[in-house]
XYZ file of C-alpha atoms in Angstrom:
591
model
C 113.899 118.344 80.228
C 116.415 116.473 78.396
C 119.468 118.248 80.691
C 117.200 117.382 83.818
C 117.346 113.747 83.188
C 121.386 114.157 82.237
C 121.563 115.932 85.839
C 119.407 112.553 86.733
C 121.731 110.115 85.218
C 124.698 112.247 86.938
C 123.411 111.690 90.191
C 122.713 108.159 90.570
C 126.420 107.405 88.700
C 128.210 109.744 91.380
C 126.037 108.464 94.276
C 126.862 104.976 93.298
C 130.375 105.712 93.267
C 130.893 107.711 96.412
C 129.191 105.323 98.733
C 131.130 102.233 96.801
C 134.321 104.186 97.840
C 134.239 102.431 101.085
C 133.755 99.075 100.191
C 136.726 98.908 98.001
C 138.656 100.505 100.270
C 138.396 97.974 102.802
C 139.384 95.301 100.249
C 142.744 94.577 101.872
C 145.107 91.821 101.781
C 147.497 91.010 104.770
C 150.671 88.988 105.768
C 151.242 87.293 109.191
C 152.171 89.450 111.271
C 150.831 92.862 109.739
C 149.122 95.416 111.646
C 145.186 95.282 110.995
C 142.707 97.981 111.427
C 140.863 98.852 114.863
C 139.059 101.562 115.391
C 136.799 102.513 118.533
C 134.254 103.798 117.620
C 131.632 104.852 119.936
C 129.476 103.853 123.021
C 126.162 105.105 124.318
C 123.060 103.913 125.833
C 121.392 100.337 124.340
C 118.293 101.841 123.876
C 119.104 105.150 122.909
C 120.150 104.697 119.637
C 121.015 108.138 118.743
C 122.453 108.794 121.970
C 125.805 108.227 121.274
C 129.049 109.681 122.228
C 133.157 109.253 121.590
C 134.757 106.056 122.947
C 137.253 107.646 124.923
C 134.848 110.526 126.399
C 134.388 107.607 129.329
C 137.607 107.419 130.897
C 139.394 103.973 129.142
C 143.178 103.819 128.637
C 144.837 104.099 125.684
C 147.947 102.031 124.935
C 149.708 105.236 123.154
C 148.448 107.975 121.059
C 144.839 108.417 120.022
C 144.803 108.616 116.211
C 141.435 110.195 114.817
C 140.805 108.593 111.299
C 139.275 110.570 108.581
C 135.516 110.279 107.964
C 133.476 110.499 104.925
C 130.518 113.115 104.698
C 127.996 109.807 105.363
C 129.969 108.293 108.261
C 130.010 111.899 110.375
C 126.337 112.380 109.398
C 125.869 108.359 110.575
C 127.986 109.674 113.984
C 131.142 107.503 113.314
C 133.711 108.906 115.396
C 136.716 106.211 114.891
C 139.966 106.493 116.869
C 142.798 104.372 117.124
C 142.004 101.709 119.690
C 144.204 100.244 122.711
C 144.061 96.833 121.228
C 146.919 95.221 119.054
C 145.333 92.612 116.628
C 147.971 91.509 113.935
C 147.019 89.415 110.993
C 147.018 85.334 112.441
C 148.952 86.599 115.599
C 147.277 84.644 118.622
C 147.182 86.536 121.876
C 146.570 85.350 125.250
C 145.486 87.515 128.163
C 147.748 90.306 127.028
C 147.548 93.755 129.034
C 146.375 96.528 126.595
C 146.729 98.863 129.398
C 146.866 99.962 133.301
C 144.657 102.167 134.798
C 144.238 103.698 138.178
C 140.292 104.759 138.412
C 139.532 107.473 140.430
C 136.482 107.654 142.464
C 134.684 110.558 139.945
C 135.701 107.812 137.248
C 134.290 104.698 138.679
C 131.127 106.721 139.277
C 131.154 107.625 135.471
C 131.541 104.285 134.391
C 128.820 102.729 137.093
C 126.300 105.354 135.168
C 127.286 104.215 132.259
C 127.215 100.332 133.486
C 123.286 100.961 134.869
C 122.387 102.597 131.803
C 123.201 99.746 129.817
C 125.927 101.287 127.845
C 127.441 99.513 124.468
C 130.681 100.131 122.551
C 131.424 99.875 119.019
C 134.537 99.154 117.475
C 135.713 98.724 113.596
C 138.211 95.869 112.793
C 139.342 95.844 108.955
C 135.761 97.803 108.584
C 133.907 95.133 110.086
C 132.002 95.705 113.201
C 132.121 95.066 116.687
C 129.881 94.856 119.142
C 130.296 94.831 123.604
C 128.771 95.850 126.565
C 130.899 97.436 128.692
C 129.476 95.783 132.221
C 126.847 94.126 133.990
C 124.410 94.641 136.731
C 124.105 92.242 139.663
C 120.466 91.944 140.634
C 120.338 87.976 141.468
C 118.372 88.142 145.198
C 117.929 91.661 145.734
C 114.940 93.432 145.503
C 116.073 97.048 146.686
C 117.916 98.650 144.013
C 120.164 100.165 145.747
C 121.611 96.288 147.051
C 122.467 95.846 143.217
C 126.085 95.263 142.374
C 127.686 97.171 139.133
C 130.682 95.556 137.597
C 133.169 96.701 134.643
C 134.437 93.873 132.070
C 138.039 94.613 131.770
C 138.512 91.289 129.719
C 137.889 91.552 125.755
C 138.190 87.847 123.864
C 137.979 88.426 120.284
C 137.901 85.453 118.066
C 138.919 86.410 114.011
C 138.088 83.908 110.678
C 140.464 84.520 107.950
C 140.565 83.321 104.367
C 144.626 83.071 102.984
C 145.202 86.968 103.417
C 142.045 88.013 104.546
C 140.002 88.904 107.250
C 136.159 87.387 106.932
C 134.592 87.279 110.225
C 134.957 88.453 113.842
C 133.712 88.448 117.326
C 133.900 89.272 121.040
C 133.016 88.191 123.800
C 133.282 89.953 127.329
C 134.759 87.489 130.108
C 132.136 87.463 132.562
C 134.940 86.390 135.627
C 137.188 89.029 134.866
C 135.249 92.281 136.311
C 136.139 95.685 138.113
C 134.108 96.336 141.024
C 132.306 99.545 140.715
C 129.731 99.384 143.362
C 131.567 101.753 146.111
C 132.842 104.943 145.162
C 136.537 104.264 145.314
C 140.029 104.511 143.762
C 140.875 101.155 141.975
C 143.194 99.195 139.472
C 141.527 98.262 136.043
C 144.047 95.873 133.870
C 142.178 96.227 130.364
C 143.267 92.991 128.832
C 142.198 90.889 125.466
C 142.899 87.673 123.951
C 142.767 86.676 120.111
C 141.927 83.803 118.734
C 142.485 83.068 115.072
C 140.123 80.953 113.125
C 140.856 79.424 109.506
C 137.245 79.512 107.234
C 136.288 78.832 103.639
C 133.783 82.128 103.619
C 134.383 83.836 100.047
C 135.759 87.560 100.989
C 132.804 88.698 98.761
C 130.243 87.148 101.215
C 131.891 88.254 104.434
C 128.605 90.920 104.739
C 125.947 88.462 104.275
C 125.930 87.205 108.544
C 125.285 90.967 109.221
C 121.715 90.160 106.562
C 120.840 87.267 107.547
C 118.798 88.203 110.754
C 116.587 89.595 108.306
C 116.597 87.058 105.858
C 115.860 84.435 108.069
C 112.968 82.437 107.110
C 111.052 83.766 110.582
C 111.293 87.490 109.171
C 111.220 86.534 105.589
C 107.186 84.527 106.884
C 106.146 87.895 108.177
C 107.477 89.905 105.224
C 105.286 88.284 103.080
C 102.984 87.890 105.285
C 102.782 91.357 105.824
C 102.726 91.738 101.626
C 100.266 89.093 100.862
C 97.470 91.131 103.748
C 98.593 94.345 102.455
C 97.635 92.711 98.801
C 94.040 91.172 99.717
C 93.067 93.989 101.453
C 93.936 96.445 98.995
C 92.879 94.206 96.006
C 89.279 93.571 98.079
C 88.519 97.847 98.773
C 90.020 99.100 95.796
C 88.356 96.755 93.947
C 85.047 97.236 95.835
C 85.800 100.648 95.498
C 86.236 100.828 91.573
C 83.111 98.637 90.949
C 81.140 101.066 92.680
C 82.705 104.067 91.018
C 82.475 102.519 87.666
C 79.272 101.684 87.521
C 78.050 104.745 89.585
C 80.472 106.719 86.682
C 78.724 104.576 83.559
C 75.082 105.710 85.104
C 76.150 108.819 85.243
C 77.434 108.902 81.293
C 73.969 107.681 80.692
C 71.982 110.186 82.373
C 74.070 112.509 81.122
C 73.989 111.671 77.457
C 69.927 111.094 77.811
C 70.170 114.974 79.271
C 71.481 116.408 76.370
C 68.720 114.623 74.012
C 65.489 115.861 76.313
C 64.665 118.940 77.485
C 67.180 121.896 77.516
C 65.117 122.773 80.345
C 65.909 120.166 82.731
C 68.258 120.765 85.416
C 71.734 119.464 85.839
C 72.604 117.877 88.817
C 75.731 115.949 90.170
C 79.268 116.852 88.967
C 78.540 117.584 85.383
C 76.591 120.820 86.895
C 80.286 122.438 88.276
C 81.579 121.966 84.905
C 82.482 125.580 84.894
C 84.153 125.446 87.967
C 86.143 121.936 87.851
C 89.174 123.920 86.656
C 88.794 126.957 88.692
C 92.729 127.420 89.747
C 93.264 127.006 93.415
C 93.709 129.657 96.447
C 97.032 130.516 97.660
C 98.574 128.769 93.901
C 101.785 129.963 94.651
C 102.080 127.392 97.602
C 100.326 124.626 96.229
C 102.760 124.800 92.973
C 105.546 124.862 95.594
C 104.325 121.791 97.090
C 103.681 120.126 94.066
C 107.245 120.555 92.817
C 108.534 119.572 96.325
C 106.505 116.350 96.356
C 107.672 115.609 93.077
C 111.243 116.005 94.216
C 110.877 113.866 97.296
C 109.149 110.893 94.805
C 112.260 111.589 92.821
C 114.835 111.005 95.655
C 112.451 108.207 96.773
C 113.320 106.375 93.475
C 116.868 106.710 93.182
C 117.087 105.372 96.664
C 114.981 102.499 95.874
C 117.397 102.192 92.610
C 120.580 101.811 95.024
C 119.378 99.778 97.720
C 117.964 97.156 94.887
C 121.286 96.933 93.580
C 123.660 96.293 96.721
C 124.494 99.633 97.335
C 123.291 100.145 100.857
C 125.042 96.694 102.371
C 125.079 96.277 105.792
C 127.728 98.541 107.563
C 128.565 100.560 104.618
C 128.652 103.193 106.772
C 127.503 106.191 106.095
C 126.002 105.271 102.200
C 122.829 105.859 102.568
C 123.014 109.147 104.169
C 125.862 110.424 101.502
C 122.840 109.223 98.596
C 120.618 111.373 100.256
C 122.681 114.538 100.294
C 123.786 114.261 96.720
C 120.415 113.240 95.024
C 118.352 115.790 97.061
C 121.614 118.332 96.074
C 121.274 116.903 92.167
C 117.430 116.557 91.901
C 116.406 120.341 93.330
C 116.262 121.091 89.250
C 113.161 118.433 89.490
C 111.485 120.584 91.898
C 112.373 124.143 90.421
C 110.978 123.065 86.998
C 107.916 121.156 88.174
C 107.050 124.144 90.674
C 107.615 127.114 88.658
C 106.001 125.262 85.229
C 102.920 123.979 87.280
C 102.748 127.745 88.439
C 102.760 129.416 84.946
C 100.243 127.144 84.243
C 97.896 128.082 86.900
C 98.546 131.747 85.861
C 100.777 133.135 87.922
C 102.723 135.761 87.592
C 105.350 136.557 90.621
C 107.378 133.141 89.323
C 110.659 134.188 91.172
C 108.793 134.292 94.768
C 107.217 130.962 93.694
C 110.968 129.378 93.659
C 112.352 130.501 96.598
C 108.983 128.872 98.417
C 109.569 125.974 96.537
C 113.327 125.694 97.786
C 112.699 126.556 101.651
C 108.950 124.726 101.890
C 110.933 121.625 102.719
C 114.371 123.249 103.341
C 113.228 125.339 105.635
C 111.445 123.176 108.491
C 114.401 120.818 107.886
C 117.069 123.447 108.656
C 115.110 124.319 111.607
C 115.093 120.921 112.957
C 118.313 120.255 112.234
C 119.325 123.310 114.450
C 117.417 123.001 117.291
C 118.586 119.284 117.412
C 122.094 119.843 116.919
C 122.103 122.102 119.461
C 120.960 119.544 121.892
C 123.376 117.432 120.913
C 126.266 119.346 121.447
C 124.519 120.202 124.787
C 125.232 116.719 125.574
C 128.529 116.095 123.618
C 126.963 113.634 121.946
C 128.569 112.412 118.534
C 125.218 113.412 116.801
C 126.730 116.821 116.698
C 127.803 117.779 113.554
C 131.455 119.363 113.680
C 131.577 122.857 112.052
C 133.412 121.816 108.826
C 130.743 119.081 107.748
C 128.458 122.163 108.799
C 130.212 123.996 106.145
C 130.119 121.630 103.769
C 126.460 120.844 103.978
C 126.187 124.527 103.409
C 128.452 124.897 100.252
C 126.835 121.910 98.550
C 123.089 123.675 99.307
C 124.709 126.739 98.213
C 126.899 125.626 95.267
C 124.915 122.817 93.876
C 120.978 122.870 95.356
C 120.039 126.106 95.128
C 121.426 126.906 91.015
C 120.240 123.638 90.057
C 116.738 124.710 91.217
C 117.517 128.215 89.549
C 117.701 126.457 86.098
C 115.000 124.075 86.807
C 112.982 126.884 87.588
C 114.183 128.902 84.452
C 113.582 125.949 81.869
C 109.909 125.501 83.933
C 109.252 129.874 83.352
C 110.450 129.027 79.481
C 108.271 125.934 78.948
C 105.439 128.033 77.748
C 103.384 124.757 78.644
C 99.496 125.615 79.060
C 97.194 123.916 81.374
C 95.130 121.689 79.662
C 91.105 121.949 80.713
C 88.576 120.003 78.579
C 85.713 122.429 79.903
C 85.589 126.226 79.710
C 85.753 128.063 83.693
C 82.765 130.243 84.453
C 84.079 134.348 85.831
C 81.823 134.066 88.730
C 82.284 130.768 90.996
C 79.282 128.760 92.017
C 78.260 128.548 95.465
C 79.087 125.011 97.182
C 75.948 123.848 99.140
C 75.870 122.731 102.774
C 77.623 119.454 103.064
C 77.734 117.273 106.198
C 80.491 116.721 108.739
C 81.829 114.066 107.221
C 82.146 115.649 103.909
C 84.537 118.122 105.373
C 88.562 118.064 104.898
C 89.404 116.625 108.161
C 86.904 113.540 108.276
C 88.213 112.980 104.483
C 92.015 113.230 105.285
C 91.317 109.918 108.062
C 89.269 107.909 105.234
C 92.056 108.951 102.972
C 94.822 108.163 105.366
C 93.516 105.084 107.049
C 93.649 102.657 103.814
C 97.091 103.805 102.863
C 98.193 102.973 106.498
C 96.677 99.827 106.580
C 98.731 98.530 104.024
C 102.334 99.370 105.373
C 101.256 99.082 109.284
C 103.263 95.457 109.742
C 106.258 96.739 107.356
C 106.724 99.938 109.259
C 108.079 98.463 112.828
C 110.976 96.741 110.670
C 111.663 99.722 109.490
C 111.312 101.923 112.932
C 113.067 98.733 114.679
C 116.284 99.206 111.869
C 116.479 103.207 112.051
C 115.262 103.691 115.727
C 117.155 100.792 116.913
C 119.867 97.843 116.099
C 118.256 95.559 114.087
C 119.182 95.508 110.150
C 116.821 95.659 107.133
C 118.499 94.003 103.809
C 114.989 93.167 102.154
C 114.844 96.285 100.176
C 113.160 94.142 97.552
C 110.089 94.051 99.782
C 109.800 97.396 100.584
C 109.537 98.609 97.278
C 106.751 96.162 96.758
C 105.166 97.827 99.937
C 106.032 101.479 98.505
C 104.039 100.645 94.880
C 101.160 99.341 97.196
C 100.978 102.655 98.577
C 101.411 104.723 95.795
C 98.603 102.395 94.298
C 96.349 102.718 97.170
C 97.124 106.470 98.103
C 95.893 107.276 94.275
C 92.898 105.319 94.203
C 91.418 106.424 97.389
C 92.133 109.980 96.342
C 90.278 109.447 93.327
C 87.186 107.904 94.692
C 86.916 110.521 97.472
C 87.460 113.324 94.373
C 84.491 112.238 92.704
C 82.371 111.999 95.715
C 83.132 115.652 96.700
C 82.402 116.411 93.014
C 79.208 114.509 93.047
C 78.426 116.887 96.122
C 78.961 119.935 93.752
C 81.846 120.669 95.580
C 84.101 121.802 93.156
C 87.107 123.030 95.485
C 88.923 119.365 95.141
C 92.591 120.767 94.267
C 93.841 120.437 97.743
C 91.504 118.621 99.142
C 93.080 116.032 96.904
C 96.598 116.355 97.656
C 95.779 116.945 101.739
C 93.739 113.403 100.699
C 96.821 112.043 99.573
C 99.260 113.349 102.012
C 97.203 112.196 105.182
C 98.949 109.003 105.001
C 102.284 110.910 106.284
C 99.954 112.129 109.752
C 98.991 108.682 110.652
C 102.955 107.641 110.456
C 103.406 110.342 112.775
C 100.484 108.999 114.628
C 102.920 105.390 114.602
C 105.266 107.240 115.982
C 104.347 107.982 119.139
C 102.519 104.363 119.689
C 106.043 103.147 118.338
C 108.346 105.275 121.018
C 105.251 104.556 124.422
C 104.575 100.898 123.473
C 107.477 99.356 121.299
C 110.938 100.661 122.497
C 112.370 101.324 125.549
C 114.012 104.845 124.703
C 113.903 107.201 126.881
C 116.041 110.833 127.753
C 115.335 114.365 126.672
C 118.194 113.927 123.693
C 116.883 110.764 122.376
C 112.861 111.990 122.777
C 114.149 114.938 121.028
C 115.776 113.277 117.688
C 112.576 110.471 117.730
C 109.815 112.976 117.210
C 112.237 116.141 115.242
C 113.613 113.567 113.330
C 110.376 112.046 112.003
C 108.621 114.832 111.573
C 110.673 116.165 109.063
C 110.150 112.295 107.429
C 106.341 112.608 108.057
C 106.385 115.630 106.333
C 108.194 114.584 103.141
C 106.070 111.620 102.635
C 102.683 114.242 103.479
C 104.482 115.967 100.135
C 105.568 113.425 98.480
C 101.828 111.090 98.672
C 100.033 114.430 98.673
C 101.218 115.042 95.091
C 100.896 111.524 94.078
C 97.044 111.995 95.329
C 97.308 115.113 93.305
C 98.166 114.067 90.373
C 95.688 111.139 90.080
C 92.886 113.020 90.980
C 94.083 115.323 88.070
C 93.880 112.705 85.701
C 90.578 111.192 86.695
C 88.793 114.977 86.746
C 90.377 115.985 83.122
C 89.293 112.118 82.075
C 85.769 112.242 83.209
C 84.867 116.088 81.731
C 86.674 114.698 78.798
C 83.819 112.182 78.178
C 81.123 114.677 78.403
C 79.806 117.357 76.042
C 80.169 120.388 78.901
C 78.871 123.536 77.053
């Protein structure tokens, strides 16, 4: 254990590190006159966020040659594709309608960029790392009712307006010039001038706060009223069930003790009832243990990763546009933390008796892994079906591979080694019968499935309002800066996840049902179905996305997330129930 949490420590340092690469890097000073920075970096459909493809695959002109700059592991995985872009923007060099380029547009090419035009296309560009943001044209709908009156026009005019501070660049912006258009209603050859103007502004912004406009739409005291809002309802109305909940259970639990204790002093002829009777079963090991021991040391993983990220973001790590840091923290704590999962997995399993340890690990490495890769594949595949920039290019392929190869799958290897050597024992306070009890008839709503939605529903309820922030920031283009207040939300629903598995535990074992191992972490992990369920109210009713590419990523993409949080809630059910069961037999002479 004590190299695990070195391997830990490891991971967070180098995390931190790589994704702060990028922030000092763009920590650069300029004279008048000097050559700054810009980068195009994509365009793509408004409202399909993921739908995204290279600047130049429309058919702009470039002022010379295209320069490809190098991305980090993060920024390909984000979709950054930066070139060299036809604008000239030196340091406190004012421009005024200057002529980037010329360009004769062929009828095929106005046609492209009238698609592109109706289906609300957007560009992004990168100037000194900062971003910018454009449509590239407007639809004419004012007094016509048949769409196919509607007018389609091309800005060709770019007005950017740049803050400075001495020798640095703190702010900019652009604005399209709404008079200065290409007709692209007919399908003809004609002239596009691309033009731009620049604008320098002076500004007493620190360079250290030149982030903190991209935050503040979050921040603002609107969003920050709902935040809380959404904490303080998630707070009463877990405070009012779980606390309903526990009186109930307590004092249900101290009659029980009683009756219990009063047992033992009559009779020895009486006859138990209630959960003290499946005393010998309680700890009967589970079916299919391999699996479960797998999941369990996946989960555990995931709440690992989970933390760390939580770690980074509370810290400053993940700052607006620092592109590609969140996804780089992903890939090297999942890489460094697989040790978590071998040793939890294959120690959990030894415990439970098993034997074929070595099968257990490679479960426990693909049980995630595996429906991942899948995903991944299928989706990738679609995206280079479109030429999308979601495609990965075959080198960062490769060098997701090596790192899964070179650094995930050993790590897990030792972890599962050091689990195999712990020679840990499970610890049951009552004996197990050989022969298992019958469980007697129980009603419908006893059964798994009506349990998961009980189980599930609570949970739910307490992220519901935090959740379209969160959708609205991955699945579209607003930004989310108050990591402070999720991880309030994400103790809430640890909290609430474990209690509710608990109380539904010891109902099933007042039932003399004594098959609660994954009942309890299904309990648990329901919470991860009802996101899912989110999901698809989130894509019908919320967002206007649309496509086969874009439906494709939505629902692939959060499944995979839906199904780490099943793991990662189902073992924090799991483990509660664990500790309530061991805890209650505990107080009871079981003979």
């Amino acid at each position: 254990m004590k190299n695990l949490s070195t391997i830990l420590v490891l991971a967070v340092l180098i995390t931190f590190c790589v994704t702060h690469v990028r922030s000092d890097a763009s920590d650069h000073r300029y004279n008048d006159g000097d050559a700054v920075p810009l980068y195009a970096n994509k365009v793509g459909p408004f409202h399909n966020p993921s739908e995204t493809y290279r600047y130049f695959d429309l058919p702009f002109c470039s002022a010379g040659d295209v320069k490809e700059k190098r991305e980090a592991l993060g920024e390909v995985l984000n979709g950054d594709r930066l070139v060299s872009a036809p604008y000239k923007l030196e340091f406190r060099k004012e421009k005024d309608t200057e002529v980037a380029c010329r360009r004769k547009l062929t009828k095929e090419e106005v046609a492209e960029f009238r698609t592109a035009v109706k289906k609300d296309y957007y560009f992004q560009m990168y100037y000194d790392d900062l971003p910018i943001w454009g449509f590239l044209g407007k639809v004419d709908k004012e007094g016509k009712t048949d769409p196919s009156e509607y007018k389609y026009f091309l800005y060709k005019h770019i007005q950017f307006e740049v803050m400075y501070n001495k020798d640095r660049v703190i702010e900019i912006g652009a604005k399209m010039d709404p008079h200065s258009v290409v007709d692209l209603t007919e399908d003809k050859d004609v002239d596009a001038d691309f033009m731009y103007t620049v604008k320098w502004r002076e500004t007493n912004i620190p360079f250290e706060n030149r982030m903190d406009k991209y935050s503040q739409s979050s921040s603002l005291p609107h969003h920050l009223e709902i935040h809380w809002f959404s904490i303080i309802n998630s707070c009463v109305t877990v405070l009012l069930l779980t606390g309903f909940l526990a009186t109930i259970l307590m004092r249900v639990l101290k009659n029980d003790f009683m009756k219990y204790a009063q047992d033992e002093e009559a009779a020895d002829d009486q006859e138990e009832t209630g959960w003290k009777y499946i005393h010998g079963d309680v700890f009967r090991f589970p079916k299919h243990k391999s699996l479960f021991a797998a999941a369990h040391g996946s989960g555990t993983q995931l709440f690992t990763l989970t933390i760390f990220i939580f770690m980074l973001a509370l810290v400053g790590v993940f700052y607006p546009y620092n592109r590609g840091a969140l996804f780089t923290a992903l890939v090297v704590i999942y890489a460094l933390t697989s040790g978590i999962a071998g040793y939890t997995a294959t120690s959990f399993y030894c415990q439970l008796e098993g034997t074929n340890w070595v099968r257990n690990l490679l479960l426990t490495g693909c049980l995630f892994c595996g429906p991942l890769f899948m995903t991944f594949c299928f989706l990738n595949t679609v995206a280079i079906a479109y030429s999308a920039t979601a495609a990965l290019p075959f080198g960062t392929i490769v060098v997701i591979v090596l790192i899964w190869t070179l650094v995930t799958s050993p790590l897990l290897v030792l972890g599962g080694i050091a689990g195999k050597n712990s020679k840990a024992e499970f610890q049951a306070p009552c004996r197990t019968t050989k022969y298992p009890r019958e469980i007697p008839p129980l009603p419908w709503y006893r059964t798994t499935i009506p349990q998961m939605a009980m189980a599930g529903f609570l949970p739910f309820s307490a992220i519901y309002i935090e959740l379209y922030y969160i959708f609205a920031s991955v699945w579209g283009h607003r930004i989310y800066t108050i990591y402070s207040i999720l991880f309030i939300v994400f103790i809430i629903l640890l909290i609430v996840t474990a209690f509710i598995t608990v109380a539904l535990t010891y109902f099933q074992l007042a039932a003399e049902d004594h098959e609660w191992w994954w009942r309890s972490f299904l309990c648990g992990g329901s919470t991860g179905l009802f996101i899912y369920g989110y999901c698809l109210y989130y894509y019908y009713a919320r967002s206007d996305m649309s496509g086969f590419m874009q439906t494709s990523f939505f629902f692939g993409y959060m499944a995979c997330i839906c199904y780490g949080f099943f793991l990662m809630l189902g073992t924090v059910g799991f483990r509660a129930a664990l500790l309530f069961v061991r805890h209650i037999y505990k107080s009871i002479k079981c003979e």
